[in-house]
CSV table of C-alpha atoms and ligand atoms in Angstrom, one decimal:
chain,number,residue,atom,x,y,z
A,1,UNK,CA,73.1,89.1,159.0
A,2,UNK,CA,74.6,88.5,155.5
A,3,UNK,CA,78.3,88.1,155.4
A,4,UNK,CA,80.1,89.7,152.4
A,5,UNK,CA,83.5,88.8,151.1
A,6,UNK,CA,85.0,91.4,148.7
A,7,UNK,CA,87.8,90.2,146.4
A,8,UNK,CA,89.7,92.5,144.2
A,9,UNK,CA,92.9,92.3,142.2
A,10,UNK,CA,94.3,92.4,138.7
A,11,UNK,CA,93.6,90.1,135.7
A,12,UNK,CA,94.6,86.5,136.2
A,13,UNK,CA,95.8,86.9,139.8
A,14,UNK,CA,93.7,83.9,140.9
A,15,UNK,CA,90.9,85.9,142.5
A,16,UNK,CA,88.1,84.3,140.4
A,17,UNK,CA,89.3,80.8,141.5
A,18,UNK,CA,89.6,81.9,145.1
A,19,UNK,CA,86.2,83.6,145.0
A,20,UNK,CA,84.5,80.4,143.6
A,21,UNK,CA,86.2,78.1,146.2
A,22,UNK,CA,85.3,80.4,149.1
A,23,UNK,CA,81.6,80.5,147.9
A,24,UNK,CA,81.6,76.7,147.7
A,25,UNK,CA,83.2,76.3,151.1
A,26,UNK,CA,81.0,78.7,153.0
A,27,UNK,CA,77.8,78.0,151.0
A,28,UNK,CA,77.6,81.7,149.8
A,29,UNK,CA,76.5,83.0,146.4
A,30,UNK,CA,79.3,84.2,144.0
A,31,UNK,CA,79.3,87.0,141.5
A,32,UNK,CA,82.1,87.5,139.0
A,33,UNK,CA,81.6,91.3,138.5
A,34,UNK,CA,84.0,91.3,135.5
A,35,UNK,CA,81.4,89.4,133.6
A,36,UNK,CA,79.1,92.4,133.8
A,37,UNK,CA,81.6,94.6,132.1
A,38,UNK,CA,82.6,91.9,129.6
A,39,UNK,CA,78.9,91.5,128.7
A,40,UNK,CA,78.4,95.3,128.3
A,41,UNK,CA,81.5,95.5,126.0
A,42,UNK,CA,80.3,92.5,124.0
A,43,UNK,CA,76.8,93.9,123.3
A,44,UNK,CA,78.3,96.7,121.3
A,45,UNK,CA,76.3,99.9,120.6
A,46,UNK,CA,76.0,102.6,123.3
A,47,UNK,CA,77.7,101.1,126.4
A,48,UNK,CA,75.6,103.1,128.9
A,49,UNK,CA,72.4,101.7,127.2
A,50,UNK,CA,73.9,98.2,127.2
A,51,UNK,CA,74.6,98.5,130.9
A,52,UNK,CA,71.1,99.7,131.6
A,53,UNK,CA,69.6,96.9,129.5
A,54,UNK,CA,71.9,94.1,130.7
A,55,UNK,CA,70.0,90.8,131.1
A,56,UNK,CA,70.9,87.2,132.3
A,57,UNK,CA,71.1,86.1,128.7
A,58,UNK,CA,73.9,88.6,128.1
A,59,UNK,CA,75.9,87.1,131.0
A,60,UNK,CA,75.5,83.6,129.5
A,61,UNK,CA,77.2,84.3,126.2
A,62,UNK,CA,80.0,82.0,125.5
A,63,UNK,CA,82.4,84.6,124.0
A,64,UNK,CA,83.0,86.6,127.2
A,65,UNK,CA,86.2,84.9,128.3
A,66,UNK,CA,88.4,85.9,125.3
A,67,UNK,CA,91.2,88.4,125.5
A,68,UNK,CA,89.4,90.7,123.1
A,69,UNK,CA,86.3,90.7,125.4
A,70,UNK,CA,88.6,91.6,128.4
A,71,UNK,CA,90.0,94.6,126.5
A,72,UNK,CA,86.5,95.8,125.5
A,73,UNK,CA,85.4,95.4,129.1
A,74,UNK,CA,88.2,97.5,130.4
A,75,UNK,CA,87.4,100.3,127.9
A,76,UNK,CA,83.6,100.5,128.8
A,77,UNK,CA,84.5,100.1,132.5
A,78,UNK,CA,86.2,103.5,132.5
A,79,UNK,CA,82.8,105.2,131.6
A,80,UNK,CA,81.3,106.5,134.8
A,81,UNK,CA,77.6,106.0,133.7
A,82,UNK,CA,78.3,102.4,132.8
A,83,UNK,CA,79.6,101.8,136.3
A,84,UNK,CA,76.7,103.7,137.9
A,85,UNK,CA,74.2,101.5,136.0
A,86,UNK,CA,75.7,98.4,137.5
A,87,UNK,CA,76.0,99.5,141.2
A,88,UNK,CA,72.6,98.6,142.6
A,89,UNK,CA,72.5,95.1,141.2
A,90,UNK,CA,76.0,94.4,142.8
A,91,UNK,CA,75.0,95.9,146.2
A,92,UNK,CA,71.8,93.9,146.3
A,93,UNK,CA,73.7,90.7,145.4
A,94,UNK,CA,76.2,91.4,148.1
A,95,UNK,CA,73.6,91.6,150.9
A,96,UNK,CA,71.9,88.3,150.6
A,97,UNK,CA,71.7,85.5,153.3
A,98,UNK,CA,73.7,83.7,154.3
A,99,UNK,CA,76.5,85.5,152.4
A,100,UNK,CA,78.0,86.5,149.1
A,101,UNK,CA,81.4,86.6,147.5
A,102,UNK,CA,82.0,89.3,144.8
A,103,UNK,CA,85.2,89.6,142.8
A,104,UNK,CA,86.3,92.5,140.7
A,105,UNK,CA,88.3,95.7,140.8
A,106,UNK,CA,86.3,98.1,143.1
A,107,UNK,CA,84.4,95.7,145.4
A,108,UNK,CA,86.2,96.7,148.6
A,109,UNK,CA,86.6,100.3,147.7
A,110,UNK,CA,83.2,101.3,146.1
A,111,UNK,CA,80.6,98.5,145.9
A,112,UNK,CA,81.0,97.0,149.4
A,113,UNK,CA,83.1,99.2,151.5
A,114,UNK,CA,81.3,97.7,154.5
A,115,UNK,CA,82.2,94.1,153.5
A,116,UNK,CA,83.1,91.8,156.5
A,117,UNK,CA,86.4,90.9,154.8
A,118,UNK,CA,88.3,92.3,151.8
A,119,UNK,CA,91.0,90.5,150.0
A,120,UNK,CA,93.3,92.0,147.4
A,121,UNK,CA,94.8,89.1,145.4
A,122,UNK,CA,98.0,89.8,143.3
A,123,UNK,CA,100.7,87.9,141.6
A,124,UNK,CA,103.7,89.0,139.5
A,125,UNK,CA,102.9,90.1,135.9
A,126,UNK,CA,104.9,87.2,134.4
A,127,UNK,CA,103.1,84.6,136.5
A,128,UNK,CA,99.7,86.1,135.7
A,129,UNK,CA,100.5,86.1,132.0
A,130,UNK,CA,101.8,82.5,132.1
A,131,UNK,CA,98.6,81.3,133.9
A,132,UNK,CA,96.3,83.1,131.4
A,133,UNK,CA,98.3,81.9,128.4
A,134,UNK,CA,97.9,78.3,129.6
A,135,UNK,CA,94.2,78.8,130.1
A,136,UNK,CA,93.6,80.5,126.6
A,137,UNK,CA,96.3,78.4,124.7
A,138,UNK,CA,97.8,81.7,123.6
A,139,UNK,CA,101.3,83.4,123.3
A,140,UNK,CA,102.5,84.3,126.8
A,141,UNK,CA,104.4,87.5,125.5
A,142,UNK,CA,101.3,88.7,123.7
A,143,UNK,CA,99.2,88.0,126.9
A,144,UNK,CA,101.7,89.9,129.1
A,145,UNK,CA,101.4,93.0,126.9
A,146,UNK,CA,97.7,92.8,127.0
A,147,UNK,CA,97.5,92.2,130.7
A,148,UNK,CA,99.8,95.2,131.4
A,149,UNK,CA,97.8,97.4,129.1
A,150,UNK,CA,94.5,96.5,130.8
A,151,UNK,CA,95.9,96.8,134.3
A,152,UNK,CA,97.3,100.2,133.5
A,153,UNK,CA,93.9,101.4,132.1
A,154,UNK,CA,92.0,99.8,135.2
A,155,UNK,CA,94.4,101.5,137.7
A,156,UNK,CA,94.7,104.9,136.0
A,157,UNK,CA,91.0,105.6,135.4
A,158,UNK,CA,89.3,108.4,137.3
A,159,UNK,CA,86.2,106.4,138.5
A,160,UNK,CA,86.6,103.5,140.8
A,161,UNK,CA,90.3,102.7,139.9
A,162,UNK,CA,91.7,99.3,140.7
A,163,UNK,CA,93.3,99.5,144.1
A,164,UNK,CA,93.3,97.7,147.5
A,165,UNK,CA,90.9,99.2,150.0
A,166,UNK,CA,92.8,100.6,153.0
A,167,UNK,CA,91.7,97.7,155.2
A,168,UNK,CA,92.1,94.9,152.6
A,169,UNK,CA,94.3,91.9,153.3
A,170,UNK,CA,96.9,91.4,150.6
A,171,UNK,CA,97.3,87.9,149.2
A,172,UNK,CA,100.2,87.5,146.8
A,173,UNK,CA,99.7,84.1,145.0
A,174,UNK,CA,103.0,84.3,142.9
A,175,UNK,CA,104.6,81.5,144.8
A,176,UNK,CA,101.5,79.7,146.0
A,177,UNK,CA,99.6,76.8,144.4
A,178,UNK,CA,96.0,77.6,143.9
A,179,UNK,CA,95.1,75.1,146.6
A,180,UNK,CA,97.5,76.8,149.2
A,181,UNK,CA,96.0,80.2,148.2
A,182,UNK,CA,92.4,78.8,148.8
A,183,UNK,CA,93.4,77.3,152.2
A,184,UNK,CA,94.9,80.6,153.2
A,185,UNK,CA,91.9,82.7,152.1
A,186,UNK,CA,89.5,80.3,154.0
A,187,UNK,CA,91.5,80.9,157.1
A,188,UNK,CA,91.4,84.6,156.6
A,189,UNK,CA,87.6,84.6,156.1
A,190,UNK,CA,87.1,82.4,159.2
A,191,UNK,CA,89.2,84.7,161.1
A,192,UNK,CA,86.8,87.5,160.1
A,193,UNK,CA,83.9,85.7,161.6
A,194,UNK,CA,82.3,83.6,158.9
B,1,C5P,O1,87.9,90.4,136.0
B,1,C5P,P1,87.9,90.5,134.5
B,1,C5P,O2,89.2,90.2,133.8
B,1,C5P,O3,86.8,89.6,133.9
B,1,C5P,O4,87.4,92.0,134.2
B,1,C5P,C1,87.3,92.5,132.9
B,1,C5P,C2,87.4,94.0,133.0
B,1,C5P,O5,86.3,94.5,133.6
B,1,C5P,C3,88.6,94.6,133.8
B,1,C5P,O6,89.8,94.7,133.1
B,1,C5P,C4,88.1,95.9,134.4
B,1,C5P,O7,88.3,96.9,133.4
B,1,C5P,C5,86.6,95.7,134.4
B,1,C5P,N1,86.1,95.5,135.8
B,1,C5P,C6,85.9,96.6,136.6
B,1,C5P,N2,85.4,96.6,137.8
B,1,C5P,C7,85.1,95.3,138.3
B,1,C5P,C8,85.3,94.2,137.6
B,1,C5P,C9,85.8,94.3,136.3
B,1,C5P,O8,86.2,97.7,136.2
B,1,C5P,N3,84.5,95.2,139.5
């Protein structure tokens, strides 16, 4: 039986780092689902067609991690047909042996509501902006504005809004080192039977 770990949360909460560490620890595959939306936004043209045509080469572009790519991703991610085009791929990925870790905004609520464990990773706005500013070498105040704009759009959209699943375990990383957050997450996943 494949084991699925669903991780959701806002931008720069630490969910990507935790997802990668869990995948490494348990020997599971990892999918950063934000990359799918970033790649759709980066292709330009009709976003629905871009989602239908998405190829591995699109996901390997080296300009997907920028703040501009994040904003473009969040705009195309609000389009229901874009989301629909990406569902099957994510669900197939989730059900592989021995297991898979997917991180995003709607993994526990829409993509994998049957996941063996769901984590919702958060941190305060200021701490998330500080972390992302260090990573991108950018102005923290500007990053804070952009994160808030993106989170507001992601949480307010009609289709698959960002929110914790009812049975998600909340993990607030504001006052944790990333190593502590990973140790905590590993214990939670083991507790769920991995
Ligand atoms: O996680 P990341 O910051 O790379 O995500 C970029 C954008 O993609 C998010 O702001 C969100 O709008 C969208 N996204 C989504 N659903 C997911 C993953 C990402 O809507 N499962």
